[in-house]
């Protein structure tokens, strides 16, 4: 049997929900039927060691590889074209008059320095919006082209006039939730007929197995452990979490709040922590290849996000039967039924504080939530069959 040639494209495997979802998908993939290549714009990242050996990792395109040399390196190597493109990107990203998402600005310049891939594929899949989607449309030769959308497209700030060109040339668009689909169709209605919903691949067997490995908290703390998992970016609402943490501390609760993730806001958030004298209470743990040992050992999971495409970390907390407090972002209701399998609170620090306070003080509520979680089926391995159906439609 001739295997179909499949290409996945993603920015990197550094951290994040899309990255984790792709690794889960590739871990469960049928390599007897498909030959899989993976292209990233950076071959570094937290999840790289988790890739199955059957996945063929392509070289990073020259344009992105040269980013590591910096401007001085480009000058030394006489790479004046790349230097001009890099300077153009930098200036445009800082120009408030340009109403485009950062990925769109990056592509405007990067596209002038990128070559097309030589290899031809049966299917090319951009596993997130932005650069991967633009690259698949313009730089890959494939019989069919699919792309994944894993955010609230409107809130994320993409310029839809810019994106329409690319999405019109995609054969199938996969949204990771019904809300994601509805938002995307509302913003790009001409693509309505080709938008499908396939949830992120989540494997309870894998998560439970990894949660039982050696690791987790090392501080021997005996009070309540609160955990948040997510990149240190505006979307994840860490400022509200820190304010809620301050209120909990001021009221004398014995707890520590831990955060797993890295991102551009780390220095700013650490300054906010110092300003509020929370250095011993709100603790950044960095990134971890296996966050599930921490998730299993925590007492309460909190998701203070401003928006999500699905909320993968919430699903993982549900699998490990943790009481959850989540803000009222658009897609949270896909997973959480308020006061049944978690608490949904308004998107501000006071309501986050009150939700955590309720779970700390009300043993009956906490136990009822955990009992309801015991009876839930959270895994989405079955979504893999939808992906195979897409691949077999070629």
mmCIF file of C-alpha atoms in Angstrom:
data_model
loop_
_atom_site.group_PDB
_atom_site.id
_atom_site.type_symbol
_atom_site.label_atom_id
_atom_site.label_comp_id
_atom_site.label_asym_id
_atom_site.label_seq_id
_atom_site.Cartn_x
_atom_site.Cartn_y
_atom_site.Cartn_z
ATOM 1 C CA UNK A 1 0.000 0.000 0.000
ATOM 2 C CA UNK A 2 1.314 3.439 -0.957
ATOM 3 C CA UNK A 3 1.327 5.729 2.042
ATOM 4 C CA UNK A 4 -0.180 9.187 1.697
ATOM 5 C CA UNK A 5 2.312 11.995 2.215
ATOM 6 C CA UNK A 6 1.176 14.392 4.949
ATOM 7 C CA UNK A 7 2.819 17.648 6.025
ATOM 8 C CA UNK A 8 2.079 19.385 9.331
ATOM 9 C CA UNK A 9 3.238 22.983 9.803
ATOM 10 C CA UNK A 10 3.368 24.792 13.158
ATOM 11 C CA UNK A 11 5.436 27.695 14.520
ATOM 12 C CA UNK A 12 7.285 25.557 17.076
ATOM 13 C CA UNK A 13 6.758 23.037 19.856
ATOM 14 C CA UNK A 14 7.859 25.406 22.618
ATOM 15 C CA UNK A 15 4.663 25.308 24.707
ATOM 16 C CA UNK A 16 0.963 25.960 24.391
ATOM 17 C CA UNK A 17 -2.309 24.204 23.670
ATOM 18 C CA UNK A 18 -1.941 23.819 19.904
ATOM 19 C CA UNK A 19 1.571 22.440 20.327
ATOM 20 C CA UNK A 20 0.470 19.958 22.970
ATOM 21 C CA UNK A 21 -2.532 18.938 20.884
ATOM 22 C CA UNK A 22 -0.330 18.281 17.841
ATOM 23 C CA UNK A 23 2.065 16.119 19.863
ATOM 24 C CA UNK A 24 -0.899 14.129 21.233
ATOM 25 C CA UNK A 25 -2.237 13.698 17.694
ATOM 26 C CA UNK A 26 1.121 12.548 16.340
ATOM 27 C CA UNK A 27 1.559 10.146 19.265
ATOM 28 C CA UNK A 28 -1.680 8.384 18.293
ATOM 29 C CA UNK A 29 -1.251 8.661 14.504
ATOM 30 C CA UNK A 30 -1.432 5.710 12.096
ATOM 31 C CA UNK A 31 2.021 5.570 10.507
ATOM 32 C CA UNK A 32 1.201 2.377 8.613
ATOM 33 C CA UNK A 33 -1.044 4.460 6.336
ATOM 34 C CA UNK A 34 0.656 7.847 6.339
ATOM 35 C CA UNK A 35 4.130 9.238 5.828
ATOM 36 C CA UNK A 36 4.382 12.329 8.043
ATOM 37 C CA UNK A 37 6.664 15.345 7.734
ATOM 38 C CA UNK A 38 6.697 18.171 10.275
ATOM 39 C CA UNK A 39 7.877 21.695 9.455
ATOM 40 C CA UNK A 40 8.480 24.245 12.204
ATOM 41 C CA UNK A 41 9.893 27.741 12.139
ATOM 42 C CA UNK A 42 12.026 26.834 15.152
ATOM 43 C CA UNK A 43 13.196 23.267 15.817
ATOM 44 C CA UNK A 44 13.406 23.857 19.550
ATOM 45 C CA UNK A 45 10.846 23.464 22.249
ATOM 46 C CA UNK A 46 9.489 21.789 25.301
ATOM 47 C CA UNK A 47 7.607 19.077 23.418
ATOM 48 C CA UNK A 48 10.284 18.139 20.876
ATOM 49 C CA UNK A 49 11.422 15.040 22.840
ATOM 50 C CA UNK A 50 7.824 13.752 22.847
ATOM 51 C CA UNK A 51 7.584 13.471 19.061
ATOM 52 C CA UNK A 52 7.290 9.881 17.802
ATOM 53 C CA UNK A 53 10.323 8.602 15.910
ATOM 54 C CA UNK A 54 8.176 8.053 12.804
ATOM 55 C CA UNK A 55 7.788 11.818 12.303
ATOM 56 C CA UNK A 56 10.291 13.280 9.833
ATOM 57 C CA UNK A 57 11.327 16.748 11.024
ATOM 58 C CA UNK A 58 12.191 19.074 8.132
ATOM 59 C CA UNK A 59 14.893 21.701 8.259
ATOM 60 C CA UNK A 60 13.828 25.137 9.444
ATOM 61 C CA UNK A 61 13.503 27.487 6.437
ATOM 62 C CA UNK A 62 16.610 29.660 6.001
ATOM 63 C CA UNK A 63 14.747 32.892 6.682
ATOM 64 C CA UNK A 64 13.738 31.789 10.165
ATOM 65 C CA UNK A 65 17.044 30.060 10.891
ATOM 66 C CA UNK A 66 18.877 33.317 10.193
ATOM 67 C CA UNK A 67 16.801 35.065 12.861
ATOM 68 C CA UNK A 68 19.099 33.510 15.452
ATOM 69 C CA UNK A 69 22.108 35.377 14.049
ATOM 70 C CA UNK A 70 20.648 38.797 14.904
ATOM 71 C CA UNK A 71 21.118 42.027 12.975
ATOM 72 C CA UNK A 72 24.889 42.124 13.539
ATOM 73 C CA UNK A 73 25.223 38.593 12.195
ATOM 74 C CA UNK A 74 23.235 39.506 9.090
ATOM 75 C CA UNK A 75 25.531 42.484 8.435
ATOM 76 C CA UNK A 76 28.667 40.362 8.901
ATOM 77 C CA UNK A 77 27.330 37.790 6.431
ATOM 78 C CA UNK A 78 26.280 40.490 3.927
ATOM 79 C CA UNK A 79 22.663 39.277 4.162
ATOM 80 C CA UNK A 80 21.308 42.725 3.312
ATOM 81 C CA UNK A 81 18.017 41.433 1.925
ATOM 82 C CA UNK A 82 17.218 39.625 5.183
ATOM 83 C CA UNK A 83 18.432 42.669 7.130
ATOM 84 C CA UNK A 84 16.001 44.937 5.282
ATOM 85 C CA UNK A 85 13.142 42.472 5.782
ATOM 86 C CA UNK A 86 13.944 42.178 9.479
ATOM 87 C CA UNK A 87 14.105 45.955 9.947
ATOM 88 C CA UNK A 88 10.861 46.350 8.006
ATOM 89 C CA UNK A 89 9.168 43.836 10.290
ATOM 90 C CA UNK A 90 10.482 45.504 13.431
ATOM 91 C CA UNK A 91 9.399 48.988 12.369
ATOM 92 C CA UNK A 92 5.960 47.809 11.227
ATOM 93 C CA UNK A 93 5.287 45.907 14.459
ATOM 94 C CA UNK A 94 5.828 49.162 16.358
ATOM 95 C CA UNK A 95 3.634 51.268 14.071
ATOM 96 C CA UNK A 96 0.191 51.783 15.684
ATOM 97 C CA UNK A 97 -1.266 52.871 12.332
ATOM 98 C CA UNK A 98 -0.861 49.352 10.887
ATOM 99 C CA UNK A 99 -4.006 47.482 11.902
ATOM 100 C CA UNK A 100 -2.786 43.928 11.496
ATOM 101 C CA UNK A 101 -1.993 41.027 13.792
ATOM 102 C CA UNK A 102 1.724 40.539 14.493
ATOM 103 C CA UNK A 103 1.712 37.297 12.499
ATOM 104 C CA UNK A 104 0.295 39.132 9.486
ATOM 105 C CA UNK A 105 3.000 41.793 9.680
ATOM 106 C CA UNK A 106 5.662 39.091 10.049
ATOM 107 C CA UNK A 107 4.349 37.287 6.981
ATOM 108 C CA UNK A 108 4.289 40.453 4.871
ATOM 109 C CA UNK A 109 8.086 40.546 5.122
ATOM 110 C CA UNK A 110 8.934 36.868 5.696
ATOM 111 C CA UNK A 111 7.125 35.837 2.500
ATOM 112 C CA UNK A 112 9.690 37.799 0.491
ATOM 113 C CA UNK A 113 12.534 35.734 1.962
ATOM 114 C CA UNK A 114 11.051 32.244 1.905
ATOM 115 C CA UNK A 115 11.376 29.574 -0.787
ATOM 116 C CA UNK A 116 8.705 27.046 -1.701
ATOM 117 C CA UNK A 117 9.154 23.455 -0.522
ATOM 118 C CA UNK A 118 10.405 21.082 -3.208
ATOM 119 C CA UNK A 119 8.471 18.033 -1.996
ATOM 120 C CA UNK A 120 4.867 17.526 -3.084
ATOM 121 C CA UNK A 121 2.259 16.268 -0.590
ATOM 122 C CA UNK A 122 -1.147 14.681 -0.665
ATOM 123 C CA UNK A 123 -2.244 16.863 2.262
ATOM 124 C CA UNK A 124 -0.620 19.895 3.912
ATOM 125 C CA UNK A 125 -1.978 20.907 7.306
ATOM 126 C CA UNK A 126 -1.362 24.253 9.017
ATOM 127 C CA UNK A 127 -1.923 23.322 12.646
ATOM 128 C CA UNK A 128 -2.580 26.899 13.757
ATOM 129 C CA UNK A 129 -3.659 30.221 12.312
ATOM 130 C CA UNK A 130 -1.144 32.871 11.311
ATOM 131 C CA UNK A 131 2.265 32.024 9.828
ATOM 132 C CA UNK A 132 1.646 28.260 9.412
ATOM 133 C CA UNK A 133 -1.532 28.937 7.429
ATOM 134 C CA UNK A 134 0.103 31.573 5.231
ATOM 135 C CA UNK A 135 3.079 29.275 4.597
ATOM 136 C CA UNK A 136 0.925 26.299 3.597
ATOM 137 C CA UNK A 137 -1.116 28.408 1.177
ATOM 138 C CA UNK A 138 1.807 30.060 -0.598
ATOM 139 C CA UNK A 139 4.858 27.834 -0.120
ATOM 140 C CA UNK A 140 3.607 24.232 -0.207
ATOM 141 C CA UNK A 141 2.505 22.105 -3.138
ATOM 142 C CA UNK A 142 -0.281 19.728 -2.033
ATOM 143 C CA UNK A 143 -3.401 18.144 -3.504
ATOM 144 C CA UNK A 144 -5.393 19.432 -0.513
ATOM 145 C CA UNK A 145 -4.643 22.072 2.097
ATOM 146 C CA UNK A 146 -6.223 22.199 5.560
ATOM 147 C CA UNK A 147 -5.773 24.625 8.430
ATOM 148 C CA UNK A 148 -6.638 24.620 12.121
ATOM 149 C CA UNK A 149 -8.083 27.631 13.990
ATOM 150 C CA UNK A 150 -7.625 27.275 17.747
ATOM 151 C CA UNK A 151 -8.476 30.761 19.017
ATOM 152 C CA UNK A 152 -11.406 33.152 19.202
ATOM 153 C CA UNK A 153 -10.589 34.678 15.820
ATOM 154 C CA UNK A 154 -12.263 38.024 16.448
ATOM 155 C CA UNK A 155 -10.752 38.711 19.871
ATOM 156 C CA UNK A 156 -7.288 37.593 18.711
ATOM 157 C CA UNK A 157 -7.113 40.680 16.507
ATOM 158 C CA UNK A 158 -6.482 39.318 13.020
ATOM 159 C CA UNK A 159 -7.203 41.619 10.080
ATOM 160 C CA UNK A 160 -9.873 39.639 8.238
ATOM 161 C CA UNK A 161 -9.366 41.433 4.924
ATOM 162 C CA UNK A 162 -5.738 40.273 4.976
ATOM 163 C CA UNK A 163 -6.706 36.713 5.924
ATOM 164 C CA UNK A 164 -9.544 36.273 3.446
ATOM 165 C CA UNK A 165 -7.085 35.704 0.598
ATOM 166 C CA UNK A 166 -5.512 32.773 2.466
ATOM 167 C CA UNK A 167 -8.627 31.118 3.878
ATOM 168 C CA UNK A 168 -10.316 31.283 0.467
ATOM 169 C CA UNK A 169 -7.477 29.069 -0.828
ATOM 170 C CA UNK A 170 -7.742 26.462 1.941
ATOM 171 C CA UNK A 171 -9.797 23.339 1.183
ATOM 172 C CA UNK A 172 -10.968 22.646 4.737
ATOM 173 C CA UNK A 173 -10.835 24.772 7.888
ATOM 174 C CA UNK A 174 -10.908 22.997 11.246
ATOM 175 C CA UNK A 175 -12.122 24.890 14.320
ATOM 176 C CA UNK A 176 -11.363 23.340 17.710
ATOM 177 C CA UNK A 177 -14.774 24.197 19.211
ATOM 178 C CA UNK A 178 -18.288 25.131 18.124
ATOM 179 C CA UNK A 179 -17.763 28.674 19.405
ATOM 180 C CA UNK A 180 -14.541 28.977 17.408
ATOM 181 C CA UNK A 181 -16.448 27.878 14.323
ATOM 182 C CA UNK A 182 -19.286 30.354 14.891
ATOM 183 C CA UNK A 183 -16.900 33.283 15.399
ATOM 184 C CA UNK A 184 -14.846 32.390 12.331
ATOM 185 C CA UNK A 185 -17.909 32.056 10.099
ATOM 186 C CA UNK A 186 -19.222 35.385 11.357
ATOM 187 C CA UNK A 187 -15.899 37.055 10.523
ATOM 188 C CA UNK A 188 -15.223 35.210 7.242
ATOM 189 C CA UNK A 189 -18.699 34.154 6.003
ATOM 190 C CA UNK A 190 -17.500 33.204 2.508
ATOM 191 C CA UNK A 191 -15.778 30.175 4.069
ATOM 192 C CA UNK A 192 -18.811 28.863 5.948
ATOM 193 C CA UNK A 193 -19.249 25.685 3.873
ATOM 194 C CA UNK A 194 -15.743 24.385 4.559
ATOM 195 C CA UNK A 195 -15.488 24.926 8.337
ATOM 196 C CA UNK A 196 -15.627 21.764 10.461
ATOM 197 C CA UNK A 197 -15.236 21.197 14.200
ATOM 198 C CA UNK A 198 -12.609 18.763 15.467
ATOM 199 C CA UNK A 199 -11.737 19.027 19.127
ATOM 200 C CA UNK A 200 -8.121 19.032 20.302
ATOM 201 C CA UNK A 201 -6.813 15.516 20.761
ATOM 202 C CA UNK A 202 -6.783 14.670 24.455
ATOM 203 C CA UNK A 203 -5.819 11.226 25.726
ATOM 204 C CA UNK A 204 -6.867 10.417 29.321
ATOM 205 C CA UNK A 205 -4.725 7.275 29.218
ATOM 206 C CA UNK A 206 -1.617 9.311 28.363
ATOM 207 C CA UNK A 207 -2.402 12.095 30.866
ATOM 208 C CA UNK A 208 -3.109 9.706 33.738
ATOM 209 C CA UNK A 209 0.041 7.743 32.972
ATOM 210 C CA UNK A 210 2.208 10.889 32.867
ATOM 211 C CA UNK A 211 0.616 12.251 36.053
ATOM 212 C CA UNK A 212 1.899 9.185 37.942
ATOM 213 C CA UNK A 213 5.516 9.726 36.917
ATOM 214 C CA UNK A 214 8.140 11.096 39.278
ATOM 215 C CA UNK A 215 8.027 14.879 39.601
ATOM 216 C CA UNK A 216 5.777 17.676 40.735
ATOM 217 C CA UNK A 217 6.096 20.081 43.645
ATOM 218 C CA UNK A 218 9.349 20.035 45.604
ATOM 219 C CA UNK A 219 8.642 22.638 48.311
ATOM 220 C CA UNK A 220 6.883 20.298 50.792
ATOM 221 C CA UNK A 221 4.166 22.926 51.297
ATOM 222 C CA UNK A 222 1.214 21.689 53.379
ATOM 223 C CA UNK A 223 -1.413 24.360 52.615
ATOM 224 C CA UNK A 224 -3.765 24.674 49.660
ATOM 225 C CA UNK A 225 -2.020 24.482 46.288
ATOM 226 C CA UNK A 226 -3.591 26.470 43.441
ATOM 227 C CA UNK A 227 -2.325 25.891 39.897
ATOM 228 C CA UNK A 228 -2.641 27.733 36.575
ATOM 229 C CA UNK A 229 -1.161 26.450 33.312
ATOM 230 C CA UNK A 230 -0.696 28.801 30.385
ATOM 231 C CA UNK A 231 1.716 31.036 28.533
ATOM 232 C CA UNK A 232 2.587 34.325 30.253
ATOM 233 C CA UNK A 233 0.701 36.448 27.750
ATOM 234 C CA UNK A 234 -2.205 38.909 27.882
ATOM 235 C CA UNK A 235 -4.703 36.267 26.732
ATOM 236 C CA UNK A 236 -4.237 34.196 29.882
ATOM 237 C CA UNK A 237 -5.237 36.934 32.357
ATOM 238 C CA UNK A 238 -2.394 36.559 34.849
ATOM 239 C CA UNK A 239 -2.782 40.156 36.038
ATOM 240 C CA UNK A 240 -6.242 39.277 37.351
ATOM 241 C CA UNK A 241 -4.867 36.120 38.970
ATOM 242 C CA UNK A 242 -2.196 38.091 40.831
ATOM 243 C CA UNK A 243 -4.788 40.574 42.091
ATOM 244 C CA UNK A 244 -6.986 37.672 43.266
ATOM 245 C CA UNK A 245 -3.929 36.159 44.952
ATOM 246 C CA UNK A 246 -3.351 39.421 46.833
ATOM 247 C CA UNK A 247 -6.954 39.400 48.106
ATOM 248 C CA UNK A 248 -6.649 35.788 49.286
ATOM 249 C CA UNK A 249 -3.418 36.563 51.129
ATOM 250 C CA UNK A 250 -4.859 39.704 52.722
ATOM 251 C CA UNK A 251 -7.738 37.627 54.101
ATOM 252 C CA UNK A 252 -5.343 35.187 55.749
ATOM 253 C CA UNK A 253 -5.820 32.051 53.619
ATOM 254 C CA UNK A 254 -2.978 29.532 53.721
ATOM 255 C CA UNK A 255 -2.164 28.769 50.096
ATOM 256 C CA UNK A 256 0.392 29.003 47.333
ATOM 257 C CA UNK A 257 -0.497 29.765 43.738
ATOM 258 C CA UNK A 258 1.780 28.212 41.115
ATOM 259 C CA UNK A 259 1.931 28.985 37.386
ATOM 260 C CA UNK A 260 3.396 26.738 34.688
ATOM 261 C CA UNK A 261 4.349 28.588 31.519
ATOM 262 C CA UNK A 262 6.663 31.150 29.975
ATOM 263 C CA UNK A 263 6.030 34.213 27.841
ATOM 264 C CA UNK A 264 6.716 37.817 26.988
ATOM 265 C CA UNK A 265 4.987 39.174 30.118
ATOM 266 C CA UNK A 266 7.161 37.359 32.645
ATOM 267 C CA UNK A 267 9.196 40.416 33.716
ATOM 268 C CA UNK A 268 6.095 42.594 33.968
ATOM 269 C CA UNK A 269 4.214 39.978 35.990
ATOM 270 C CA UNK A 270 7.178 39.418 38.315
ATOM 271 C CA UNK A 271 7.232 43.178 38.922
ATOM 272 C CA UNK A 272 3.532 43.041 39.817
ATOM 273 C CA UNK A 273 4.231 40.172 42.205
ATOM 274 C CA UNK A 274 7.022 42.136 43.929
ATOM 275 C CA UNK A 275 4.860 45.258 44.110
ATOM 276 C CA UNK A 276 2.179 43.288 45.972
ATOM 277 C CA UNK A 277 4.667 41.393 48.173
ATOM 278 C CA UNK A 278 3.594 38.013 46.795
ATOM 279 C CA UNK A 279 7.032 36.500 46.090
ATOM 280 C CA UNK A 280 6.391 33.610 48.498
ATOM 281 C CA UNK A 281 2.777 33.140 47.373
ATOM 282 C CA UNK A 282 2.522 33.445 43.571
ATOM 283 C CA UNK A 283 5.270 31.279 42.133
ATOM 284 C CA UNK A 284 6.345 30.817 38.512
ATOM 285 C CA UNK A 285 7.547 27.280 37.812
ATOM 286 C CA UNK A 286 8.649 27.840 34.210
ATOM 287 C CA UNK A 287 7.714 25.292 31.553
ATOM 288 C CA UNK A 288 7.610 21.541 32.094
ATOM 289 C CA UNK A 289 7.449 18.758 29.555
ATOM 290 C CA UNK A 290 5.207 16.908 31.988
ATOM 291 C CA UNK A 291 2.919 19.341 33.845
ATOM 292 C CA UNK A 292 0.557 16.548 34.852
ATOM 293 C CA UNK A 293 2.477 15.595 38.003
ATOM 294 C CA UNK A 294 1.855 19.152 39.246
ATOM 295 C CA UNK A 295 -1.756 19.079 38.100
ATOM 296 C CA UNK A 296 -2.396 15.817 39.929
ATOM 297 C CA UNK A 297 -0.870 17.177 43.152
ATOM 298 C CA UNK A 298 -2.676 20.555 43.211
ATOM 299 C CA UNK A 299 -5.911 21.194 45.133
ATOM 300 C CA UNK A 300 -7.596 23.768 42.865
ATOM 301 C CA UNK A 301 -7.063 24.566 39.181
ATOM 302 C CA UNK A 302 -7.719 28.152 38.024
ATOM 303 C CA UNK A 303 -8.039 29.355 34.403
ATOM 304 C CA UNK A 304 -8.222 33.195 34.415
ATOM 305 C CA UNK A 305 -8.186 33.562 30.605
ATOM 306 C CA UNK A 306 -9.623 36.438 28.609
ATOM 307 C CA UNK A 307 -10.256 34.163 25.628
ATOM 308 C CA UNK A 308 -9.512 30.605 24.488
ATOM 309 C CA UNK A 309 -10.125 28.501 21.416
ATOM 310 C CA UNK A 310 -11.037 25.477 23.499
ATOM 311 C CA UNK A 311 -9.255 25.444 26.857
ATOM 312 C CA UNK A 312 -7.028 22.371 26.723
ATOM 313 C CA UNK A 313 -5.671 22.805 30.255
ATOM 314 C CA UNK A 314 -9.233 22.806 31.617
ATOM 315 C CA UNK A 315 -9.874 19.477 29.901
ATOM 316 C CA UNK A 316 -6.685 18.089 31.436
ATOM 317 C CA UNK A 317 -7.747 19.302 34.896
ATOM 318 C CA UNK A 318 -11.126 17.626 34.369
ATOM 319 C CA UNK A 319 -9.395 14.343 33.482
ATOM 320 C CA UNK A 320 -7.450 14.515 36.759
ATOM 321 C CA UNK A 321 -10.663 15.377 38.681
ATOM 322 C CA UNK A 322 -9.582 18.777 39.970
ATOM 323 C CA UNK A 323 -12.002 21.479 41.207
ATOM 324 C CA UNK A 324 -11.834 24.253 38.612
ATOM 325 C CA UNK A 325 -12.409 27.998 38.673
ATOM 326 C CA UNK A 326 -12.581 29.480 35.166
ATOM 327 C CA UNK A 327 -13.449 32.909 33.856
ATOM 328 C CA UNK A 328 -16.473 33.406 31.647
ATOM 329 C CA UNK A 329 -14.677 33.384 28.287
ATOM 330 C CA UNK A 330 -16.704 32.438 25.221
ATOM 331 C CA UNK A 331 -16.002 28.714 24.977
ATOM 332 C CA UNK A 332 -15.808 27.863 28.677
ATOM 333 C CA UNK A 333 -19.393 26.587 28.611
ATOM 334 C CA UNK A 334 -18.319 23.833 26.195
ATOM 335 C CA UNK A 335 -16.605 22.201 29.159
ATOM 336 C CA UNK A 336 -17.802 23.671 32.449
ATOM 337 C CA UNK A 337 -21.317 23.556 33.863
ATOM 338 C CA UNK A 338 -21.334 26.126 36.637
ATOM 339 C CA UNK A 339 -21.464 24.612 40.144
ATOM 340 C CA UNK A 340 -21.657 21.092 38.697
ATOM 341 C CA UNK A 341 -18.169 20.266 37.406
ATOM 342 C CA UNK A 342 -16.522 23.604 38.204
ATOM 343 C CA UNK A 343 -17.163 27.288 38.844
ATOM 344 C CA UNK A 344 -17.510 29.919 36.122
ATOM 345 C CA UNK A 345 -16.780 33.426 37.366
ATOM 346 C CA UNK A 346 -16.790 36.843 35.742
ATOM 347 C CA UNK A 347 -13.594 38.103 34.135
ATOM 348 C CA UNK A 348 -12.211 40.194 36.987
ATOM 349 C CA UNK A 349 -9.942 39.639 39.974
ATOM 350 C CA UNK A 350 -12.683 40.005 42.580
ATOM 351 C CA UNK A 351 -14.844 37.251 41.118
ATOM 352 C CA UNK A 352 -11.806 34.978 40.636
ATOM 353 C CA UNK A 353 -10.974 35.566 44.311
ATOM 354 C CA UNK A 354 -14.546 34.779 45.393
ATOM 355 C CA UNK A 355 -14.643 31.593 43.322
ATOM 356 C CA UNK A 356 -11.422 30.281 44.874
ATOM 357 C CA UNK A 357 -12.612 31.332 48.322
ATOM 358 C CA UNK A 358 -15.796 29.280 47.871
ATOM 359 C CA UNK A 359 -13.845 26.161 46.927
ATOM 360 C CA UNK A 360 -11.465 26.561 49.864
ATOM 361 C CA UNK A 361 -14.259 27.086 52.400
ATOM 362 C CA UNK A 362 -17.042 24.833 51.086
ATOM 363 C CA UNK A 363 -15.967 21.194 51.379
ATOM 364 C CA UNK A 364 -19.356 19.941 50.182
ATOM 365 C CA UNK A 365 -19.212 21.991 46.991
ATOM 366 C CA UNK A 366 -15.649 20.874 46.297
ATOM 367 C CA UNK A 367 -16.502 17.222 46.912
ATOM 368 C CA UNK A 368 -19.643 17.413 44.739
ATOM 369 C CA UNK A 369 -17.633 18.883 41.861
ATOM 370 C CA UNK A 370 -14.999 16.157 42.156
ATOM 371 C CA UNK A 371 -17.696 13.467 42.270
ATOM 372 C CA UNK A 372 -19.328 14.857 39.113
ATOM 373 C CA UNK A 373 -15.927 14.887 37.402
ATOM 374 C CA UNK A 374 -15.505 11.197 38.253
ATOM 375 C CA UNK A 375 -18.522 10.443 36.069
ATOM 376 C CA UNK A 376 -17.417 12.489 33.049
ATOM 377 C CA UNK A 377 -15.915 11.229 29.815
ATOM 378 C CA UNK A 378 -13.371 13.845 28.763
ATOM 379 C CA UNK A 379 -11.070 12.143 26.241
ATOM 380 C CA UNK A 380 -11.276 13.042 22.575
ATOM 381 C CA UNK A 381 -9.259 10.256 20.933
ATOM 382 C CA UNK A 382 -12.362 9.634 18.803
ATOM 383 C CA UNK A 383 -11.702 12.959 17.058
ATOM 384 C CA UNK A 384 -8.787 11.236 15.348
ATOM 385 C CA UNK A 385 -11.307 9.425 13.136
ATOM 386 C CA UNK A 386 -12.546 12.808 11.871
ATOM 387 C CA UNK A 387 -8.981 13.719 10.912
ATOM 388 C CA UNK A 388 -8.555 10.414 9.074
ATOM 389 C CA UNK A 389 -11.840 11.074 7.247
ATOM 390 C CA UNK A 390 -10.458 14.423 6.064
ATOM 391 C CA UNK A 391 -7.221 12.786 4.928
ATOM 392 C CA UNK A 392 -9.079 10.020 3.116
ATOM 393 C CA UNK A 393 -11.241 12.549 1.271
ATOM 394 C CA UNK A 394 -8.200 13.361 -0.857
#
